[in-house]
Short mmCIF file of C-alpha atoms in Angstrom, two decimals:
data_model
loop_
_atom_site.label_atom_id
_atom_site.label_comp_id
_atom_site.label_asym_id
_atom_site.label_seq_id
_atom_site.Cartn_x
_atom_site.Cartn_y
_atom_site.Cartn_z
CA MET A 833 4.82 -36.33 75.90
CA MET A 834 1.54 -35.56 74.13
CA GLN A 835 1.36 -36.96 70.57
CA GLU A 836 1.11 -34.28 67.86
CA ASP A 837 -2.16 -34.06 66.01
CA TYR A 838 -1.48 -34.17 62.27
CA GLY A 839 -5.05 -33.67 61.14
CA PRO A 840 -8.66 -34.51 61.92
CA ASP A 841 -9.61 -38.11 62.62
CA VAL A 842 -11.40 -39.79 59.75
CA MET A 843 -15.06 -39.92 60.71
CA GLU A 844 -17.84 -41.87 59.10
CA GLY A 845 -21.34 -40.55 58.78
CA ASP A 846 -22.11 -37.32 60.60
CA ASP A 847 -22.08 -36.28 64.23
CA GLU A 848 -25.12 -35.55 66.34
CA ASP A 849 -25.27 -31.96 65.02
CA GLY A 850 -25.11 -33.05 61.40
CA ARG A 851 -21.94 -31.01 61.00
CA PHE A 852 -19.98 -33.48 58.93
CA PHE A 853 -21.32 -35.30 55.95
CA GLY A 854 -18.62 -37.63 54.61
CA GLY A 855 -15.12 -36.48 53.74
CA GLY A 856 -15.17 -33.71 56.35
CA ILE A 857 -17.89 -31.41 54.96
CA SER A 858 -21.24 -30.55 56.39
CA LYS A 859 -24.53 -31.65 54.90
CA GLU A 860 -25.35 -28.04 53.98
CA GLU A 861 -22.02 -27.64 52.20
CA SER A 862 -22.58 -30.87 50.31
CA GLU A 863 -25.95 -29.62 49.08
CA ILE A 864 -24.33 -26.39 47.90
CA LEU A 865 -21.69 -28.32 45.94
CA ASP A 866 -24.38 -30.52 44.37
CA TYR A 867 -26.24 -27.38 43.28
CA MET A 868 -23.07 -25.91 41.77
CA ASP A 869 -22.44 -29.12 39.81
CA THR A 870 -25.96 -28.89 38.41
CA GLN A 871 -25.41 -25.26 37.41
CA GLU A 872 -22.14 -26.11 35.64
CA GLU A 873 -23.95 -28.73 33.60
CA GLU A 874 -26.50 -26.08 32.60
CA LEU A 875 -23.73 -23.62 31.64
CA VAL A 876 -22.44 -25.65 28.72
CA PRO A 877 -21.26 -23.10 26.10
CA GLU A 878 -23.99 -22.27 23.62
CA LYS A 879 -23.37 -23.62 20.15
CA ILE A 880 -22.78 -20.81 17.67
CA ASP A 881 -24.58 -21.98 14.54
CA SER A 882 -27.39 -20.98 12.20
CA ALA A 883 -30.06 -21.60 14.82
CA TRP A 884 -28.17 -19.40 17.29
CA LEU A 885 -27.79 -16.72 14.63
CA ARG A 886 -31.52 -16.68 13.84
CA ARG A 887 -32.41 -16.38 17.55
CA THR A 888 -29.81 -13.65 18.06
CA ALA A 889 -30.95 -11.74 14.98
CA LEU A 890 -34.60 -11.92 16.07
CA ASN A 891 -33.78 -10.65 19.56
CA PHE A 892 -31.57 -7.92 18.08
CA GLU A 893 -34.41 -6.69 15.88
CA LYS A 894 -36.80 -6.75 18.88
CA ARG A 895 -34.33 -4.64 20.91
CA ILE A 896 -34.08 -2.07 18.12
CA THR A 897 -37.84 -1.91 17.68
CA LYS A 898 -38.53 -1.64 21.41
CA ASN A 899 -35.97 1.12 21.83
CA ALA A 900 -37.40 3.06 18.87
CA GLU A 901 -40.94 2.73 20.24
CA LEU A 902 -39.99 3.87 23.73
CA ARG A 903 -37.97 6.79 22.34
CA ALA A 904 -40.95 7.90 20.27
CA LYS A 905 -43.39 7.45 23.14
CA PHE A 906 -41.29 9.10 25.86
CA GLU A 907 -39.33 11.55 23.76
CA ASN A 908 -39.05 14.08 26.59
CA ASP A 909 -38.47 11.58 29.39
CA PRO A 910 -35.15 9.78 28.76
CA GLN A 911 -35.44 7.77 31.98
CA LYS A 912 -38.25 5.80 30.34
CA PHE A 913 -36.13 4.59 27.41
CA MET A 914 -32.60 4.48 28.84
CA GLY A 915 -33.07 0.92 30.05
CA SER A 916 -33.92 -0.27 26.54
CA GLU A 917 -30.88 1.62 25.27
CA ALA A 918 -28.60 -0.22 27.69
CA ASP A 919 -30.14 -3.53 26.55
CA LEU A 920 -29.56 -2.56 22.90
CA ASP A 921 -25.99 -1.61 23.61
CA ALA A 922 -25.39 -5.01 25.23
CA ASP A 923 -26.89 -6.79 22.22
CA ILE A 924 -24.66 -4.82 19.85
CA LYS A 925 -21.57 -5.81 21.81
CA ALA A 926 -22.72 -9.45 21.86
CA LEU A 927 -22.46 -9.53 18.06
CA SER A 928 -18.69 -9.41 18.49
CA ILE A 929 -18.61 -13.21 18.71
CA LEU A 930 -19.57 -13.36 15.02
CA SER A 931 -16.00 -12.34 14.13
CA GLU A 932 -14.99 -15.80 15.37
CA HIS A 933 -17.57 -17.43 13.10
CA PRO A 934 -17.28 -15.81 9.66
CA GLU A 935 -19.02 -18.86 8.17
CA LEU A 936 -22.23 -17.16 9.41
CA TYR A 937 -21.56 -13.85 7.61
CA VAL A 938 -23.56 -14.74 4.50
CA GLU A 939 -26.63 -15.76 6.51
CA PHE A 940 -26.23 -12.73 8.79
CA ALA A 941 -26.46 -10.54 5.71
CA LYS A 942 -29.47 -12.44 4.30
CA LEU A 943 -31.38 -12.12 7.57
CA GLY A 944 -31.29 -8.34 7.23
CA SER A 945 -29.43 -7.85 10.49
CA VAL A 946 -26.45 -6.27 8.76
CA SER A 947 -28.71 -3.50 7.49
CA SER A 948 -30.14 -3.03 10.99
CA LEU A 949 -26.67 -2.85 12.52
CA VAL A 950 -25.53 -0.26 9.98
CA GLY A 951 -28.74 1.70 10.53
CA LEU A 952 -27.75 2.19 14.16
CA LEU A 953 -24.98 4.53 12.98
CA ALA A 954 -27.79 7.07 12.64
CA HIS A 955 -29.08 6.49 16.20
CA GLU A 956 -29.81 9.65 18.19
CA ASN A 957 -27.58 8.38 20.99
CA THR A 958 -24.01 8.64 19.68
CA ASP A 959 -22.90 5.99 22.18
CA ILE A 960 -25.12 3.48 20.37
CA ALA A 961 -23.74 4.63 17.00
CA ILE A 962 -20.15 4.32 18.29
CA GLY A 963 -20.87 0.83 19.63
CA ALA A 964 -22.19 -0.20 16.20
CA MET A 965 -19.10 1.26 14.49
CA GLU A 966 -16.83 -0.68 16.81
CA ILE A 967 -18.58 -3.97 16.00
CA ILE A 968 -18.56 -3.24 12.25
CA SER A 969 -14.83 -2.61 12.54
CA GLU A 970 -14.33 -5.94 14.34
CA LEU A 971 -16.42 -7.91 11.84
CA THR A 972 -14.60 -6.48 8.80
CA ASP A 973 -11.09 -6.60 10.25
CA ASP A 974 -8.34 -8.29 8.24
CA ASP A 975 -7.57 -10.50 11.23
CA VAL A 976 -10.92 -12.26 10.86
CA ALA A 977 -10.36 -15.60 9.12
CA ALA A 978 -13.14 -14.99 6.59
CA GLU A 979 -13.17 -16.35 3.06
CA GLU A 980 -13.39 -13.77 0.27
CA ASP A 981 -17.05 -14.57 -0.47
CA GLN A 982 -17.98 -14.38 3.24
CA TRP A 983 -16.28 -11.00 3.74
CA SER A 984 -17.78 -9.69 0.49
CA ALA A 985 -21.32 -10.76 1.41
CA LEU A 986 -21.04 -8.91 4.70
CA VAL A 987 -19.41 -5.77 3.32
CA ASP A 988 -21.66 -5.58 0.25
CA ALA A 989 -24.70 -5.67 2.53
CA MET A 990 -23.18 -2.92 4.68
CA VAL A 991 -22.45 -0.67 1.71
CA GLU A 992 -25.95 -1.36 0.34
CA ALA A 993 -27.30 -0.18 3.72
CA ASP A 994 -25.59 3.21 3.19
CA LEU A 995 -22.60 2.54 5.45
CA LEU A 996 -20.32 5.03 3.70
CA ASP A 997 -22.61 8.04 4.00
CA LEU A 998 -23.45 7.16 7.60
CA LEU A 999 -19.75 7.03 8.47
CA VAL A 1000 -19.28 10.46 6.92
CA SER A 1001 -22.26 11.87 8.81
CA ASN A 1002 -20.74 10.64 12.06
CA PHE A 1003 -17.46 12.40 11.26
CA GLY A 1004 -19.59 15.54 11.15
CA ARG A 1005 -21.48 15.05 14.42
CA LEU A 1006 -18.82 13.53 16.71
CA ASP A 1007 -16.94 15.98 18.92
CA GLU A 1008 -13.36 14.80 19.45
CA SER A 1009 -12.94 16.92 22.56
CA ASN A 1010 -15.16 14.25 24.15
CA GLU A 1011 -13.29 11.00 24.85
CA SER A 1012 -16.17 8.75 23.78
CA ASP A 1013 -16.64 10.63 20.50
CA ARG A 1014 -12.90 10.58 19.92
CA SER A 1015 -13.08 6.80 20.20
CA GLY A 1016 -15.96 6.82 17.72
CA VAL A 1017 -13.91 8.68 15.12
CA TYR A 1018 -11.13 6.14 15.59
CA HIS A 1019 -13.54 3.23 15.00
CA ALA A 1020 -14.98 4.96 11.91
CA LEU A 1021 -11.46 5.36 10.50
CA SER A 1022 -10.82 1.71 11.29
CA VAL A 1023 -13.90 0.72 9.27
CA LEU A 1024 -12.61 2.79 6.35
CA GLU A 1025 -9.22 1.10 6.56
CA ASN A 1026 -10.88 -2.31 6.41
CA LEU A 1027 -13.06 -1.38 3.45
CA ILE A 1028 -10.32 0.17 1.30
CA SER A 1029 -8.44 -3.11 1.27
CA ARG A 1030 -10.73 -3.71 -1.74
CA GLN A 1031 -9.71 -1.33 -4.51
CA ALA A 1032 -13.22 -0.88 -5.89
CA LEU A 1033 -14.36 0.35 -2.48
CA ALA A 1034 -11.32 2.61 -2.17
CA VAL A 1035 -12.34 4.25 -5.44
CA LYS A 1036 -16.00 4.49 -4.37
CA ILE A 1037 -15.04 6.06 -1.04
CA GLY A 1038 -12.73 8.54 -2.76
CA GLN A 1039 -15.12 9.48 -5.52
CA ASP A 1040 -18.65 9.16 -4.12
CA THR A 1041 -18.22 10.54 -0.60
CA SER A 1042 -16.66 13.58 1.05
CA VAL A 1043 -14.11 11.43 2.89
CA LEU A 1044 -11.08 12.90 1.09
CA GLN A 1045 -12.17 16.43 2.01
CA TRP A 1046 -12.76 15.42 5.62
CA LEU A 1047 -9.34 13.74 5.81
CA LEU A 1048 -7.64 16.84 4.40
CA ASN A 1049 -9.41 19.00 6.98
CA ARG A 1050 -8.58 16.57 9.79
CA ILE A 1051 -4.84 16.37 9.08
CA GLN A 1052 -4.67 20.19 9.12
CA LYS A 1053 -6.27 20.52 12.54
CA LYS A 1054 -4.12 22.62 14.87
CA GLU A 1055 -3.24 20.26 17.70
CA SER A 1056 -0.40 18.16 18.93
CA THR A 1057 -0.46 15.09 16.72
CA SER A 1058 -3.13 12.83 18.19
CA GLN A 1059 -3.82 9.20 17.34
CA ASN A 1060 -6.78 10.19 15.18
CA LYS A 1061 -4.81 12.86 13.30
CA GLN A 1062 -2.13 10.28 12.52
CA TYR A 1063 -4.77 7.71 11.54
CA ALA A 1064 -6.46 10.18 9.20
CA ALA A 1065 -3.11 10.78 7.46
CA GLU A 1066 -2.61 7.02 7.14
CA ILE A 1067 -6.06 6.48 5.58
CA LEU A 1068 -5.41 9.35 3.17
CA ALA A 1069 -2.13 7.77 2.05
CA ILE A 1070 -3.81 4.39 1.49
CA LEU A 1071 -6.65 5.94 -0.52
CA LEU A 1072 -4.18 7.78 -2.76
CA GLN A 1073 -2.07 4.68 -3.30
CA SER A 1074 -5.19 2.70 -4.20
CA SER A 1075 -6.18 4.59 -7.33
CA PRO A 1076 -5.08 7.42 -9.66
CA VAL A 1077 -8.64 8.77 -9.71
CA ASN A 1078 -8.39 9.47 -5.98
CA VAL A 1079 -5.19 11.42 -6.66
CA LYS A 1080 -7.02 13.52 -9.25
CA LYS A 1081 -9.85 14.16 -6.80
CA LEU A 1082 -7.34 15.25 -4.15
CA SER A 1083 -5.66 17.62 -6.61
CA SER A 1084 -9.03 19.23 -7.32
CA LEU A 1085 -9.34 19.87 -3.56
CA ASN A 1086 -6.06 21.83 -3.48
CA GLY A 1087 -4.48 18.79 -1.88
CA ILE A 1088 -0.95 19.32 -3.22
CA ASP A 1089 -0.68 22.79 -1.68
CA ILE A 1090 -2.05 21.52 1.62
CA LEU A 1091 0.31 18.54 1.79
CA LEU A 1092 3.34 20.69 0.91
CA GLN A 1093 2.42 23.19 3.62
CA LEU A 1094 2.15 20.36 6.15
CA ILE A 1095 5.48 18.73 5.30
CA ALA A 1096 7.16 22.16 5.28
CA SER A 1097 7.09 22.14 9.08
CA TYR A 1098 9.68 19.33 8.94
CA ARG A 1099 12.28 21.29 6.95
CA LYS A 1100 14.53 21.47 10.00
CA ARG A 1101 12.46 19.98 12.82
CA ASP A 1102 12.24 16.24 13.42
CA PRO A 1103 9.24 14.61 15.12
CA LEU A 1104 9.93 12.60 18.24
CA LYS A 1105 11.14 9.14 17.30
CA GLY A 1106 8.50 6.44 17.73
CA SER A 1107 5.72 9.01 18.24
CA ASP A 1108 2.36 9.38 16.50
CA GLU A 1109 3.79 12.52 14.90
CA GLU A 1110 6.63 10.57 13.29
CA GLU A 1111 4.13 8.21 11.67
CA TYR A 1112 1.95 11.19 10.72
CA ALA A 1113 4.90 12.85 8.94
CA GLU A 1114 5.73 9.59 7.14
CA ASN A 1115 2.16 9.35 5.89
CA LEU A 1116 2.23 12.95 4.65
CA PHE A 1117 5.37 12.24 2.62
CA ASP A 1118 3.85 8.99 1.30
CA SER A 1119 0.75 10.91 0.20
CA ILE A 1120 2.53 13.71 -1.63
CA THR A 1121 4.93 11.19 -3.24
CA CYS A 1122 1.98 9.22 -4.53
CA VAL A 1123 0.38 12.41 -5.86
CA VAL A 1124 3.42 13.49 -7.90
CA ASP A 1125 3.55 10.11 -9.63
CA GLU A 1126 0.50 11.17 -11.61
CA PRO A 1127 1.28 13.20 -14.78
CA GLU A 1128 -1.48 15.73 -14.10
CA SER A 1129 -0.07 16.57 -10.66
CA LYS A 1130 3.50 17.41 -11.67
CA GLN A 1131 2.69 20.91 -12.92
CA ASN A 1132 0.80 21.66 -9.70
CA PHE A 1133 3.84 20.46 -7.74
CA VAL A 1134 6.08 22.89 -9.64
CA GLU A 1135 3.64 25.80 -9.26
CA ALA A 1136 3.37 25.16 -5.52
CA GLU A 1137 7.19 25.41 -5.28
CA GLY A 1138 7.52 21.79 -4.26
CA VAL A 1139 10.93 21.49 -5.94
CA GLU A 1140 12.31 24.40 -3.93
CA LEU A 1141 10.94 22.98 -0.68
CA CYS A 1142 12.58 19.60 -1.35
CA LEU A 1143 15.93 21.24 -2.10
CA ILE A 1144 15.79 23.10 1.22
CA MET A 1145 15.15 19.77 2.97
CA LEU A 1146 18.08 18.15 1.14
CA LYS A 1147 20.35 20.90 2.48
CA GLU A 1148 18.93 21.42 5.97
CA GLY A 1149 16.66 18.50 6.85
CA LYS A 1150 17.34 15.42 8.93
CA MET A 1151 14.32 13.12 9.00
CA SER A 1152 12.94 14.95 5.96
CA LYS A 1153 16.10 14.65 3.83
CA PRO A 1154 15.72 11.08 2.48
CA ARG A 1155 11.97 11.56 2.10
CA ALA A 1156 12.45 14.78 0.13
CA LEU A 1157 14.93 13.00 -2.14
CA ARG A 1158 12.43 10.20 -2.77
CA LEU A 1159 9.73 12.79 -3.46
CA LEU A 1160 11.95 14.58 -6.02
CA ASP A 1161 12.83 11.30 -7.73
CA HIS A 1162 9.13 10.50 -8.19
CA ALA A 1163 8.30 14.05 -9.29
CA LEU A 1164 11.01 14.01 -11.99
CA SER A 1165 10.12 10.55 -13.30
CA GLY A 1166 7.78 9.63 -16.13
CA TYR A 1167 7.19 11.22 -19.51
CA ALA A 1168 5.41 14.20 -17.89
CA GLY A 1169 8.35 15.10 -15.61
CA ALA A 1170 10.14 17.49 -17.98
CA GLU A 1171 8.82 20.63 -16.30
CA VAL A 1172 9.95 19.35 -12.91
CA CYS A 1173 13.40 18.55 -14.34
CA GLU A 1174 13.73 22.09 -15.73
CA ARG A 1175 12.66 23.63 -12.42
CA LEU A 1176 15.24 21.53 -10.56
CA VAL A 1177 18.02 22.95 -12.73
CA GLU A 1178 16.66 26.51 -12.55
CA ALA A 1179 16.45 26.26 -8.74
CA ALA A 1180 20.17 25.41 -8.58
CA GLY A 1181 19.42 21.84 -7.60
CA LEU A 1182 22.19 20.22 -9.67
CA LYS A 1183 24.89 21.26 -7.23
CA THR A 1184 22.94 19.77 -4.34
CA VAL A 1185 22.12 16.39 -5.89
CA PHE A 1186 25.52 15.87 -7.55
CA GLY A 1187 27.19 16.86 -4.29
CA MET A 1188 25.19 14.15 -2.51
CA PHE A 1189 26.13 11.63 -5.20
CA MET A 1190 29.85 12.13 -4.69
CA LYS A 1191 29.56 11.40 -0.96
CA LYS A 1192 29.16 7.91 0.51
CA GLN A 1193 25.45 7.11 0.59
CA ASP A 1194 23.22 4.21 1.52
CA GLY A 1195 21.64 2.06 -1.17
CA GLU A 1196 18.24 3.75 -1.16
CA THR A 1197 19.72 7.25 -1.48
CA THR A 1198 21.95 6.09 -4.36
CA GLU A 1199 18.95 4.52 -6.09
CA HIS A 1200 16.97 7.77 -5.96
CA LEU A 1201 19.91 9.87 -7.16
CA LEU A 1202 20.45 7.53 -10.11
CA GLY A 1203 16.74 7.72 -10.92
CA MET A 1204 16.92 11.52 -10.95
CA PHE A 1205 19.98 11.59 -13.23
CA SER A 1206 18.24 9.22 -15.65
CA SER A 1207 15.13 11.43 -15.71
CA LEU A 1208 17.16 14.59 -16.33
CA LEU A 1209 18.95 13.04 -19.30
CA ARG A 1210 15.78 11.55 -20.69
CA LEU A 1211 13.48 14.54 -20.34
CA LEU A 1212 15.42 17.82 -20.58
CA PRO A 1213 14.97 19.23 -24.12
CA ALA A 1214 17.86 18.77 -26.51
CA ASN A 1215 20.28 21.72 -26.68
CA SER A 1216 18.38 23.54 -23.93
CA ALA A 1217 20.32 25.43 -21.28
CA PRO A 1218 19.19 23.06 -18.47
CA ARG A 1219 20.38 20.04 -20.49
CA ILE A 1220 23.75 21.60 -21.26
CA ARG A 1221 24.22 22.47 -17.57
CA THR A 1222 23.35 18.88 -16.59
CA LEU A 1223 25.83 17.38 -19.07
CA ALA A 1224 28.48 19.79 -17.80
CA LYS A 1225 28.02 18.42 -14.29
CA PHE A 1226 28.80 14.91 -15.49
CA VAL A 1227 32.05 15.89 -17.23
CA GLU A 1228 33.41 18.52 -14.82
CA LYS A 1229 36.38 17.87 -12.51
CA ASP A 1230 38.00 15.40 -14.89
CA TYR A 1231 34.92 13.17 -15.24
CA GLU A 1232 34.84 12.24 -11.54
CA LYS A 1233 31.10 11.50 -11.74
CA LEU A 1234 31.74 8.99 -14.53
CA ASP A 1235 34.43 7.29 -12.47
CA LYS A 1236 31.96 6.80 -9.64
CA LEU A 1237 29.17 5.68 -11.99
CA VAL A 1238 31.34 2.94 -13.53
CA LYS A 1239 32.54 1.82 -10.10
CA LEU A 1240 28.94 1.59 -8.89
CA ARG A 1241 28.08 -0.30 -12.06
CA ARG A 1242 30.76 -2.86 -11.30
CA ASP A 1243 29.43 -3.34 -7.76
CA TYR A 1244 25.81 -3.77 -8.86
CA ALA A 1245 26.78 -6.07 -11.75
CA ALA A 1246 28.69 -8.33 -9.34
CA ARG A 1247 25.70 -8.53 -6.99
CA VAL A 1248 23.25 -9.31 -9.79
CA ALA A 1249 25.64 -11.93 -11.21
CA SER A 1250 25.76 -13.62 -7.80
CA VAL A 1251 21.95 -13.79 -7.66
CA ASP A 1252 21.86 -15.08 -11.26
CA ARG A 1253 24.20 -17.93 -10.36
CA GLU A 1254 21.93 -18.95 -7.48
CA ILE A 1255 18.90 -18.84 -9.77
CA ARG A 1256 20.60 -20.96 -12.44
CA LYS A 1257 21.30 -23.63 -9.82
CA GLU A 1258 17.63 -23.59 -8.78
CA GLN A 1259 16.51 -23.88 -12.42
CA THR A 1260 18.31 -27.16 -12.84
CA GLY A 1261 15.79 -29.96 -13.30
CA LEU A 1262 12.75 -27.66 -13.47
CA ASP A 1263 10.40 -27.89 -16.44
CA ALA A 1264 9.09 -24.85 -18.31
CA GLU A 1265 5.91 -24.61 -16.24
CA GLU A 1266 7.80 -24.70 -12.95
CA LYS A 1267 10.19 -22.02 -14.18
CA GLU A 1268 7.24 -19.87 -15.17
CA GLU A 1269 5.77 -20.21 -11.68
CA LYS A 1270 8.98 -18.96 -10.08
CA ALA A 1271 9.69 -16.22 -12.64
CA ASP A 1272 8.25 -13.40 -10.50
CA GLU A 1273 10.13 -14.54 -7.41
CA TRP A 1274 13.41 -14.68 -9.36
CA LEU A 1275 12.85 -11.22 -10.84
CA SER A 1276 12.15 -9.85 -7.36
CA ARG A 1277 15.42 -11.31 -6.09
CA ARG A 1278 17.34 -9.83 -9.03
CA LEU A 1279 15.81 -6.42 -8.32
CA ASP A 1280 16.74 -6.75 -4.64
CA GLY A 1281 20.23 -7.64 -5.78
CA GLY A 1282 20.58 -4.35 -7.66
CA LEU A 1283 19.16 -4.96 -11.15
CA TYR A 1284 17.21 -1.67 -11.21
CA CYS A 1285 20.30 0.36 -10.30
CA LEU A 1286 22.42 -1.51 -12.84
CA GLN A 1287 19.90 -0.82 -15.60
CA THR A 1288 19.56 2.83 -14.57
CA ILE A 1289 23.35 3.37 -14.56
CA ASP A 1290 23.59 1.85 -18.03
CA VAL A 1291 20.85 4.16 -19.32
CA ILE A 1292 22.82 7.13 -17.91
CA LEU A 1293 26.08 5.89 -19.46
CA ALA A 1294 24.35 5.33 -22.80
CA TRP A 1295 23.00 8.89 -22.82
CA LEU A 1296 26.45 10.28 -22.03
CA VAL A 1297 28.05 8.17 -24.79
CA ALA A 1298 25.44 9.51 -27.23
CA GLU A 1299 25.78 13.16 -26.16
CA ASP A 1300 29.46 13.82 -25.44
CA ASP A 1301 32.55 12.46 -27.23
CA GLY A 1302 34.81 13.11 -24.24
CA ALA A 1303 32.43 11.27 -21.93
CA SER A 1304 32.17 8.39 -24.41
CA LYS A 1305 35.97 7.93 -24.51
CA ARG A 1306 36.24 8.08 -20.71
CA ILE A 1307 33.45 5.54 -20.22
CA GLN A 1308 35.00 3.13 -22.72
CA ALA A 1309 38.41 3.48 -21.03
CA LEU A 1310 36.92 2.81 -17.59
CA LEU A 1311 35.08 -0.28 -18.86
CA ALA A 1312 38.24 -1.55 -20.60
CA ASP A 1313 40.07 -1.52 -17.27
CA HIS A 1314 38.02 -4.63 -16.43
CA ASP A 1315 37.91 -6.14 -19.92
CA GLU A 1316 34.47 -4.71 -20.63
CA SER A 1317 33.14 -2.54 -23.43
CA LEU A 1318 30.02 -0.71 -24.55
CA VAL A 1319 28.68 -4.11 -25.58
CA THR A 1320 28.35 -4.89 -21.85
CA VAL A 1321 26.14 -1.83 -21.39
CA LYS A 1322 24.21 -2.67 -24.55
CA GLN A 1323 23.40 -6.16 -23.22
CA THR A 1324 21.81 -4.70 -20.09
CA LEU A 1325 19.62 -2.32 -22.10
CA GLN A 1326 18.65 -5.08 -24.53
CA GLU A 1327 17.59 -7.34 -21.64
CA GLN A 1328 15.50 -4.48 -20.22
CA LEU A 1329 13.92 -3.87 -23.64
CA ASP A 1330 13.14 -7.56 -24.15
CA SER A 1331 11.42 -7.79 -20.75
CA MET A 1332 8.98 -4.93 -21.47
CA ASP A 1333 5.56 -6.11 -22.59
CA GLY A 1334 3.23 -3.35 -21.38
CA ASP A 1335 1.36 -0.95 -23.61
CA SER A 1336 1.03 2.22 -21.54
CA GLU A 1337 2.28 5.52 -22.92
CA GLU A 1338 5.12 5.47 -20.38
CA GLU A 1339 6.27 2.01 -21.47
CA ARG A 1340 6.04 2.84 -25.18
CA MET A 1341 8.22 5.91 -24.68
CA THR A 1342 10.72 3.93 -22.59
CA ARG A 1343 10.95 1.28 -25.32
CA ASP A 1344 11.57 3.96 -27.95
CA MET A 1345 14.32 5.48 -25.79
CA LEU A 1346 16.04 2.13 -25.26
CA ILE A 1347 15.98 1.34 -28.98
CA VAL A 1348 17.69 4.65 -29.79
CA LEU A 1349 20.29 4.30 -27.02
CA ILE A 1350 21.16 0.75 -28.08
CA GLN A 1351 21.96 2.07 -31.55
CA PHE A 1352 24.52 4.48 -30.07
CA LEU A 1353 26.23 1.57 -28.29
CA THR A 1354 26.61 -0.55 -31.42
#
């Protein structure tokens, strides 16, 4: 039987044709492999350092200059300068690697290349401008591991080079029906998002550019909710949350009316879960909620029938219901909320909100309802019809609202006491400095445990004790059922008073209120 061949015989040297050259490869193949080894040695990754940056910056400037010269020389013959444009585009994209080396940001700015990169946002070819925006977005992204001084050096140089106005001008010239331009708008919005992480820039963008107006126009655009429409709503919400002056600017642009009209479409209709539209709607509610926090905006909210819209949502909405409740809570709050409180009563809102209170609710809904009750009792004028109607709601149906308030108080007090016990254990063995370092963390945990709701309930109970003898007797009886008294409520208010150290008008008025209420509990 013939023996099986399990592989080629080992041969030394090469045969007469020179086919094999050691190890079973030909001489030609060996030469190819040697060449490849040489090439690999030559392809050692280039070191990204200052020397590399200077070479790259010099080449980048040459590309820009060459492209500008060819464009000027062959203005009517694009074929003559398109090659230089492709080279410039490649060089722009190559700058992406800088995001991995933020230690070079300061030098990049000093070399003047940042200014040149920003200047490309004004390039006649929008593809070049879009490419520059994309790189600027990458370099300024929060994910870049840049130190504060490195990021600031880069961004300051960009702003100095007129980045903000150039972004705005691109919003005006890009056509979102074109996919490439649509991408450009997205990158421009991304740059804005990166910049407004610094509050001073958020204020500058809101005050010194037309960005707020553009964002308002963009979120109103009649279209199915696109990624850019959602992103514009998100940037608007961030800008408003960044500074009260941006809220004032928005109000001057009829922003409250516009935002209310936009959220009105969600009175009964819910956006598709997980969609861009759902996030868009969330951002609209965040924006209008931020706006009504400002005293100057509350009257505009009332005049635009914002209270009535929220009440409709509380009755008929689904997704909009909890957001409308949060919006009302913010609109009623603060020393300037009296007009909103009166409109709520006049619009027959008491029945709606007290009806919600008597049903089983989640923690966030309960928190907002308690906040609204506290605002109504604090702000409605004494002996006014709206105040009398509000007090009547608390005492009707044999004080059932008070029963629930005291029960809720007991629940929140137990939760806060549990957190306090944990904190006391942690405080053991700590010196004063260590306790001071953890004070904010401990306060946050107490608030998470229900401290805010406990304090708010006790403010409500104190007002009712002060205003109505029948309510006072019922509250004291309910507290006595668990060996408590008005002193228990007083202690909560005193702790709240002692913790206040701010000097704003809102805080001064809150302190004055607490001092008066504590006297009624003595």
